[in-house]
Short mmCIF file of C-alpha atoms and ligand atoms in Angstrom, two decimals:
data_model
loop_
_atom_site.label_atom_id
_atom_site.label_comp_id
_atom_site.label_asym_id
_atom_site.label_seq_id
_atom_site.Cartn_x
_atom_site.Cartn_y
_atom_site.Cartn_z
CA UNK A 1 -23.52 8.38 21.02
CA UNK A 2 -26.88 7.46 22.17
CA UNK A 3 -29.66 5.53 20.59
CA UNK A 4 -29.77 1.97 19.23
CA UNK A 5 -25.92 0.50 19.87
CA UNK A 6 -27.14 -3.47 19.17
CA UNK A 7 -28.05 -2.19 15.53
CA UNK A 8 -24.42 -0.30 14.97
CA UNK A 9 -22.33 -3.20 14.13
CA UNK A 10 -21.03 -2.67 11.11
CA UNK A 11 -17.74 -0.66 9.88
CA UNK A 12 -17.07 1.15 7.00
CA UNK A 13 -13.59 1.51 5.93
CA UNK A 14 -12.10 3.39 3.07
CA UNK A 15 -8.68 3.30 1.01
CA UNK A 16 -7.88 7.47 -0.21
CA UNK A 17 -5.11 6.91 -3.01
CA UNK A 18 -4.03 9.21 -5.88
CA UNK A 19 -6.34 7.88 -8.63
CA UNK A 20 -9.06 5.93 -7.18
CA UNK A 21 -11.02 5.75 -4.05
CA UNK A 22 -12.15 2.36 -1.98
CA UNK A 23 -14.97 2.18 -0.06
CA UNK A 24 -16.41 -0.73 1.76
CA UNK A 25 -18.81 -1.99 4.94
CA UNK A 26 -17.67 -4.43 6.45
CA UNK A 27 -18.50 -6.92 9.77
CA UNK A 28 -16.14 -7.15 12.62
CA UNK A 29 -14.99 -10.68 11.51
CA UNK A 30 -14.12 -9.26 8.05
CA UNK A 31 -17.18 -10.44 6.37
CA UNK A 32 -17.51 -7.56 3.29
CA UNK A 33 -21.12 -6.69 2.94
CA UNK A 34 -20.76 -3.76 0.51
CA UNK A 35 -17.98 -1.90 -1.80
CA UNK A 36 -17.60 0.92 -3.86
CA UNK A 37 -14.72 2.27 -6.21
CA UNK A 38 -14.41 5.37 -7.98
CA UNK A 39 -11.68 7.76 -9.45
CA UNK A 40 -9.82 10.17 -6.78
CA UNK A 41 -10.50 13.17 -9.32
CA UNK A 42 -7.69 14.49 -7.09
CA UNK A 43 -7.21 17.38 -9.10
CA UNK A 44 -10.67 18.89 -7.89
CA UNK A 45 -9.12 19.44 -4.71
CA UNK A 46 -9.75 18.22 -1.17
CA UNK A 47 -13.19 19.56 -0.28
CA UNK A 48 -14.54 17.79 -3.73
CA UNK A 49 -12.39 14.63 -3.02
CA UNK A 50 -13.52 14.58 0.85
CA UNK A 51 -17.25 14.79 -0.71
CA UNK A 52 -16.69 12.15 -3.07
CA UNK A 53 -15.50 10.32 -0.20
CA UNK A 54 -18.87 10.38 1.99
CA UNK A 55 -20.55 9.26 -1.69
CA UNK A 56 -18.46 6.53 -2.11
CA UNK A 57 -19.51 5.32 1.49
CA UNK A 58 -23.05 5.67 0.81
CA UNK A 59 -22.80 3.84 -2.20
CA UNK A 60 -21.06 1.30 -0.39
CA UNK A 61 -23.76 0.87 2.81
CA UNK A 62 -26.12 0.37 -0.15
CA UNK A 63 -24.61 -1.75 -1.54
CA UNK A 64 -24.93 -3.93 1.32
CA UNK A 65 -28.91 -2.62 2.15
CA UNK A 66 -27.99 -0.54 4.88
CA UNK A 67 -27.61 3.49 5.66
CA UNK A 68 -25.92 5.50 7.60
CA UNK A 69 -27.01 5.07 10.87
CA UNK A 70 -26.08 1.38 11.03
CA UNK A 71 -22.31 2.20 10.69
CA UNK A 72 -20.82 2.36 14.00
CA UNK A 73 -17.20 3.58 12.79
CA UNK A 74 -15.25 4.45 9.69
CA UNK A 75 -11.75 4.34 8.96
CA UNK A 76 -9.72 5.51 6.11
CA UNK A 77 -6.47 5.14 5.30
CA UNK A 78 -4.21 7.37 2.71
CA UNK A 79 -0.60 7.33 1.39
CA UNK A 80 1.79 9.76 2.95
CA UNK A 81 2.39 10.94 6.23
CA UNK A 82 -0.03 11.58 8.78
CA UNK A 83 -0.92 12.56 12.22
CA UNK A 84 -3.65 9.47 13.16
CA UNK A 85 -4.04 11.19 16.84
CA UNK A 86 -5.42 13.97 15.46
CA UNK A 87 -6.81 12.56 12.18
CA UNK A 88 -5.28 15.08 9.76
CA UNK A 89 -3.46 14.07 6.96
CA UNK A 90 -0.49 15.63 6.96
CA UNK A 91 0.17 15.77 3.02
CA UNK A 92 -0.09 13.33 0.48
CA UNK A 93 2.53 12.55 -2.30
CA UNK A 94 -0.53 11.62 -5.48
CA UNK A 95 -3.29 14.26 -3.78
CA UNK A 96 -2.27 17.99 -5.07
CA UNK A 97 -2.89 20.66 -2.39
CA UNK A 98 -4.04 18.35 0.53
CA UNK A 99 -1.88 19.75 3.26
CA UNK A 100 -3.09 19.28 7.58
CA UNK A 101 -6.68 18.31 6.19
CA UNK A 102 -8.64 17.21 9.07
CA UNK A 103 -9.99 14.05 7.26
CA UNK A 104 -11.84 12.63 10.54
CA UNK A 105 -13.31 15.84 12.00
CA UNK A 106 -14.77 15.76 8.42
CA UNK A 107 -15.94 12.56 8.27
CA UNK A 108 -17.20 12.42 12.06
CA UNK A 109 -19.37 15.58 11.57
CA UNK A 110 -20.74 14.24 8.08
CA UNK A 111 -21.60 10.40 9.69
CA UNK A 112 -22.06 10.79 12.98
CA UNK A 113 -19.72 8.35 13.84
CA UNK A 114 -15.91 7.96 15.30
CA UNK A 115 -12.99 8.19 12.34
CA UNK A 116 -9.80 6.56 12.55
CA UNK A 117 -6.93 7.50 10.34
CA UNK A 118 -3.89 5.44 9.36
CA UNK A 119 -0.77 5.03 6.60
CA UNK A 120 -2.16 2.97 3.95
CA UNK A 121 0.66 0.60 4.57
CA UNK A 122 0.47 0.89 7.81
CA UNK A 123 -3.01 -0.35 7.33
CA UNK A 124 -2.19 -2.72 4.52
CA UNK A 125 0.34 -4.76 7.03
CA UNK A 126 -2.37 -5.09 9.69
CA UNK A 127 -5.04 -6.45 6.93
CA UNK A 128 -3.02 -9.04 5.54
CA UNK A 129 -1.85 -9.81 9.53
CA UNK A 130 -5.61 -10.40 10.70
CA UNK A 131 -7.08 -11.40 7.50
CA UNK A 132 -4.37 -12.05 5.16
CA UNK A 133 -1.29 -13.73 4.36
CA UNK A 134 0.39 -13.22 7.75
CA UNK A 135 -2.57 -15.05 9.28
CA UNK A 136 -1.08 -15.91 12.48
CA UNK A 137 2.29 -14.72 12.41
CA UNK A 138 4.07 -12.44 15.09
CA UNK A 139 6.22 -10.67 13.23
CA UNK A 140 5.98 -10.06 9.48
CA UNK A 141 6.69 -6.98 6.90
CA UNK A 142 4.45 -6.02 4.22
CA UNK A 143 6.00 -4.42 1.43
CA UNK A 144 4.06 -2.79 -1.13
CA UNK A 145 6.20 -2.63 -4.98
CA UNK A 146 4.25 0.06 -7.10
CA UNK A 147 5.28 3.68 -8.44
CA UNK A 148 6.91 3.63 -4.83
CA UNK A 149 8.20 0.79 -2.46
CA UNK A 150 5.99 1.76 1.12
CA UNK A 151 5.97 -0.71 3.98
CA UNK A 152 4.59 -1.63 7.41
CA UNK A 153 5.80 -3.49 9.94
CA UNK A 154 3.83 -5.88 12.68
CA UNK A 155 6.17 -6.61 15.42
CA UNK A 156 4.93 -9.12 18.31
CA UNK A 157 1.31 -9.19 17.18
CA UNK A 158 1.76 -5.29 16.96
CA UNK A 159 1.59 -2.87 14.40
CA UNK A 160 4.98 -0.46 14.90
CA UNK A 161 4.66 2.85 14.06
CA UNK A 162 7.80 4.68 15.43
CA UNK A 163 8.16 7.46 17.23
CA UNK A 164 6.53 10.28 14.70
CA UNK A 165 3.73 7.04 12.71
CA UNK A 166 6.79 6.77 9.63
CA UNK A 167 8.57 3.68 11.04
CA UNK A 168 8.64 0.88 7.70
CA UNK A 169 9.30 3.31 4.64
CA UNK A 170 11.07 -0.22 3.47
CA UNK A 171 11.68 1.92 -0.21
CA UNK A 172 14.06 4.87 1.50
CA UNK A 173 16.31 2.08 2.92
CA UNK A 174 19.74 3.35 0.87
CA UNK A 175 20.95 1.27 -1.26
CA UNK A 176 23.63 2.87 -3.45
CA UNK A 177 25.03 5.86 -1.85
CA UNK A 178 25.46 7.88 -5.64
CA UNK A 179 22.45 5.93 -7.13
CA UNK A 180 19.31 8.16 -8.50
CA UNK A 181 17.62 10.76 -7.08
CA UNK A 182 14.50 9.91 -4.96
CA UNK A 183 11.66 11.53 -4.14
CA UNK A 184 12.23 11.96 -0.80
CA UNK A 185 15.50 13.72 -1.50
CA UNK A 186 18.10 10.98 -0.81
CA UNK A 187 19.89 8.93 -3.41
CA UNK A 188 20.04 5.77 -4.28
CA UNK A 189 17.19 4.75 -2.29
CA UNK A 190 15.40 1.32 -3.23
CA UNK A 191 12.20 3.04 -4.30
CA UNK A 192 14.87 5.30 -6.59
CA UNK A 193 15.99 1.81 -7.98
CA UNK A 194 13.38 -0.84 -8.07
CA UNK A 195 9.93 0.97 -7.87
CA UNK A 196 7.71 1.22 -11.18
CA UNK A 197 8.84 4.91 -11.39
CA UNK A 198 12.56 3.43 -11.21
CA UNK A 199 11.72 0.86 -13.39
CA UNK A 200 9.95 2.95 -15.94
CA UNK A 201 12.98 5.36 -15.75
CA UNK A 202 15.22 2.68 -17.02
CA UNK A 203 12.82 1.88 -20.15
CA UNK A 204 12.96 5.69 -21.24
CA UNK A 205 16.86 5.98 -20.98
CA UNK A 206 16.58 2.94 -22.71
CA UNK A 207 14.27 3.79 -25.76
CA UNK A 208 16.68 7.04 -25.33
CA UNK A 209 19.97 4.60 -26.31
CA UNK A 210 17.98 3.18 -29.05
CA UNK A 211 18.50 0.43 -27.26
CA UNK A 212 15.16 -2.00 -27.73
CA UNK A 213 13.07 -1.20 -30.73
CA UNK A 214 10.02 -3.70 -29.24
CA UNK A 215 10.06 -0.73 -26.28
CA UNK A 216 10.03 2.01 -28.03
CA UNK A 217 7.34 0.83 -30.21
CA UNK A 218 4.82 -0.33 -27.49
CA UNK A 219 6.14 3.24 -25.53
CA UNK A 220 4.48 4.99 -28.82
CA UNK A 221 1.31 2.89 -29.09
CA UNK A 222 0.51 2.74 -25.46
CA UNK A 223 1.19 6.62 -25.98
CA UNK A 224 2.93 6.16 -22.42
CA UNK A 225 5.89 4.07 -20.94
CA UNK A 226 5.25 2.56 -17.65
CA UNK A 227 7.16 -0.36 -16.01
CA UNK A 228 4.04 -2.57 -17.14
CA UNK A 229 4.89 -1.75 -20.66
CA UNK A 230 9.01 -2.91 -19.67
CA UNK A 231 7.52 -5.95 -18.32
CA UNK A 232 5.43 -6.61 -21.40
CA UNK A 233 8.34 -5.76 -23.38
CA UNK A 234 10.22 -8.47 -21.19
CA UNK A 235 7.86 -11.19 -21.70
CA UNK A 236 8.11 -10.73 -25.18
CA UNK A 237 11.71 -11.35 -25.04
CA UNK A 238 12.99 -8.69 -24.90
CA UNK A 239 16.52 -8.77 -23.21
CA UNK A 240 17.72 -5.43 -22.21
CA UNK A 241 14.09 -5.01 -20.54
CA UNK A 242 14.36 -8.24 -19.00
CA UNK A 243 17.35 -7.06 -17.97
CA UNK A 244 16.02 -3.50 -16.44
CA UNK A 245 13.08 -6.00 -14.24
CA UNK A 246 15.75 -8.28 -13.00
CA UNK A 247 18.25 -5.63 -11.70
CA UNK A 248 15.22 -3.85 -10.11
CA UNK A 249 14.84 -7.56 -8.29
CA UNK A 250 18.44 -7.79 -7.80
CA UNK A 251 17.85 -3.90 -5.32
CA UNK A 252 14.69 -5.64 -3.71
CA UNK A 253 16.49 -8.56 -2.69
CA UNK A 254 19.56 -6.27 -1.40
CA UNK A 255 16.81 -4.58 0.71
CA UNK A 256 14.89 -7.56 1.71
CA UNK A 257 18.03 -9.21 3.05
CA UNK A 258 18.78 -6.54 5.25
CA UNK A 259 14.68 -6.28 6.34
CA UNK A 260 15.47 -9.64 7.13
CA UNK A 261 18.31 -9.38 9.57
CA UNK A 262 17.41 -6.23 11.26
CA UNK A 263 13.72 -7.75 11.77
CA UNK A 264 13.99 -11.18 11.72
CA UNK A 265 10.46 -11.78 10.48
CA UNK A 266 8.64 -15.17 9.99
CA UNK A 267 7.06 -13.97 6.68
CA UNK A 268 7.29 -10.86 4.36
CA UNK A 269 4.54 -9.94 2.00
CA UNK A 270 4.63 -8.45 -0.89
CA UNK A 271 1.90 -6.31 -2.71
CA UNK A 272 1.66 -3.81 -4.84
CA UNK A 273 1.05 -3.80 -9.01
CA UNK A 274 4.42 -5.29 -9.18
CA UNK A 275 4.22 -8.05 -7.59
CA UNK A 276 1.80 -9.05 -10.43
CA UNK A 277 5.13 -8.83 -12.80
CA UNK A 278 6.09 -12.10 -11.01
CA UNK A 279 9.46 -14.31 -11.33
CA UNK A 280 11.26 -12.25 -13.68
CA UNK A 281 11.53 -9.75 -10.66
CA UNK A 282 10.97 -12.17 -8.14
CA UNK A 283 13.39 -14.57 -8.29
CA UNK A 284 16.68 -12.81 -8.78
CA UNK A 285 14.79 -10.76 -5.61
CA UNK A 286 15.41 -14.32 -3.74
CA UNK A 287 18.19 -14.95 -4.86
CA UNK A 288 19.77 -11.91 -3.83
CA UNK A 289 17.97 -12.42 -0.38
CA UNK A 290 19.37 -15.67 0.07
CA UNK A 291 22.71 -14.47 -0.83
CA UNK A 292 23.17 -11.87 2.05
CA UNK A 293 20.87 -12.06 4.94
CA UNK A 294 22.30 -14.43 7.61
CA UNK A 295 21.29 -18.09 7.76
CA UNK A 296 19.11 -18.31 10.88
CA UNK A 297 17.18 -14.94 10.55
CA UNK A 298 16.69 -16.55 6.77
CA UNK A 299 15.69 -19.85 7.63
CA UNK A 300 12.68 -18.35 9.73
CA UNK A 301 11.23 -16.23 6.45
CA UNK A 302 9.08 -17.15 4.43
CA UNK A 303 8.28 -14.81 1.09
CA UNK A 304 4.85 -14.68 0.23
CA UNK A 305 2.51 -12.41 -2.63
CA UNK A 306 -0.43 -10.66 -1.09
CA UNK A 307 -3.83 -12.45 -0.39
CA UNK A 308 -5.57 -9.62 0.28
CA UNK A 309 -4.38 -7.53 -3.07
CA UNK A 310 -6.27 -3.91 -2.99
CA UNK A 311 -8.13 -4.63 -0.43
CA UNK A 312 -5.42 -4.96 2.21
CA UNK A 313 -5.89 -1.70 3.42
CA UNK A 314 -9.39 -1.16 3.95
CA UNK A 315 -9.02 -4.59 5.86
CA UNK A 316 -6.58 -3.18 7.96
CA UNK A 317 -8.83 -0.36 8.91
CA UNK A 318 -11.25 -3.04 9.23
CA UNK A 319 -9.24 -4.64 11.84
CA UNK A 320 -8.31 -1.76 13.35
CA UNK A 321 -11.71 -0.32 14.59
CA UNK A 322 -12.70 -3.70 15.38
CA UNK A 323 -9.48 -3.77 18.02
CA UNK A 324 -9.99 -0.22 18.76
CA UNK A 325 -5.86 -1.07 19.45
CA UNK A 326 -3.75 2.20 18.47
ZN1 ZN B 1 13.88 7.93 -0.75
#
């Protein structure tokens, strides 16, 4: 690039997921100048979501007074898997017929400007480990608790990506070897068993039984049944729901026992809409942690909620074109 490079300072980082798009410009030290959120529309299809993408930028740069030729990267992470050295997105579970799209050719030819790629939790581990809860921490896991359990791992300062960019899918860990089907194929895994899908699962065979009349009211006036309308159902006192959110716990703390002792990590984060249900999942999900991992990985690890929340992984991005690292 030539031109002005004192004036290109600024980064502009962007989180693709299934229903909603978020865009913001940030400084190198993490300082958010601008933001922008809008629906996916994901059903349009990738050319109109890859437009929408560039206009949720824009909006973004001016938000914060500036155009495009002040940005002197962009990143943009998405879930699913993908191939970050050549900046194509694989495929993506929540975005119908996206399949090899060459999201940062795109971008670069639109903006002028480098494009990085990355796993959203990939990206959401290295936000919260350079801006967020892991704040000076060698070695933590991020764990994100939503319709699926995703994960990323920062080992020695690092962000691990594994041989083929899938290492820390924390949620296809097995955890009962005849337990549900997942929807990666396995069974049993601990997104199968303790994700809001899994969770949400459990109210329908419930309302199914006849089995709580408080669910299967809310189910009908929400016209939906999600594991937010369990939880509400729990809060209300409901017992067989509360029941359904502390067994999903009970999995996450089987999982985060053995994260624990294969990782040995001084803090694990948890994000995700979940993680907003609180005690009733999270503290039979210590419990169960303190229960089985071994005593001196466990007295290093420290369990903490997100700081960051959504905007771990633009953050990460953030960080991650400000290291240029790979
Ligand atoms: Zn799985």
């Amino acid at each position: 690039m030539t031109g002005a490079p004192e004036r290109k300072k600024y980064l502009g980082a962007v989180d693709l997921g299934g229903s909603k798009i978020l865009s913001i410009v940030a400084q190198g030290d993490g300082r958010r100048l601008g933001e922008d959120r809008r629906p996916t529309d994901a059903e349009r299809g990738p050319d109109a979501v890859l437009e929408r993408i560039v206009g949720s930028l824009e909006e973004a740069l001016a938000k914060a007074g500036l155009q495009q030729s002040d940005l002197a990267a962009v990143g943009i992470c998405s879930p699913g898997p993908c191939d970050i050295d050549a900046g194509v997105l694989s495929s993506a579970p929540n975005l119908p017929g996206w399949r090899d799209v060459p999201i940062c050719r795109y971008l670069e030819e639109r903006l002028g400007v480098p494009a990085r790629l990355e796993n959203d939790a990939n990206a959401a581990a290295l936000g919260e480990h350079v801006y967020g809860a892991g704040r000076g921490c060698r070695h933590l896991i991020y764990m994100t608790v939503s319709t699926g359990i995703g994960g990323g791992l920062i080992i020695d300062g690092r962000l691990y990506r594994g041989a083929t960019g899938v290492a820390g899918e924390l949620g296809h860990m097995t955890i009962e070897p005849d337990g549900p089907l997942c929807g990666c194929g396995n069974r049993g895994c601990l997104e199968a068993l303790a994700s809001g899908t899994a969770i949400a699962a459990r109210g329908e065979e419930l309302v199914a039984q006849g089995g709580s009349a408080l669910l299967a009211r809310m189910a009908q006036e929400e016209a939906d049944l999600t594991a937010g309308t369990v939880s509400r159902a729990a809060d209300q006192g409901d017992i067989a729901c509360q029941g359904i959110v502390e067994r999903a716990g009970y999995y996450l703390g089987i999982g985060l026992a053995s994260y624990v002792n294969i990782f040995n990590p001084e803090v694990i984060i948890i994000g995700g809409g979940l993680a907003k249900v609180g005690e009733l999942l999270l503290a039979p999900a210590k419990a169960e942690m303190a229960a089985r991992a071994m005593r001196e990985a466990l007295k290093a690890v420290q369990l903490k909620m997100t700081e960051l929340e959504d905007y771990a992984g633009v953050m990460g991005m953030v960080a991650l074109l400000r290291e240029g690292c790979r």
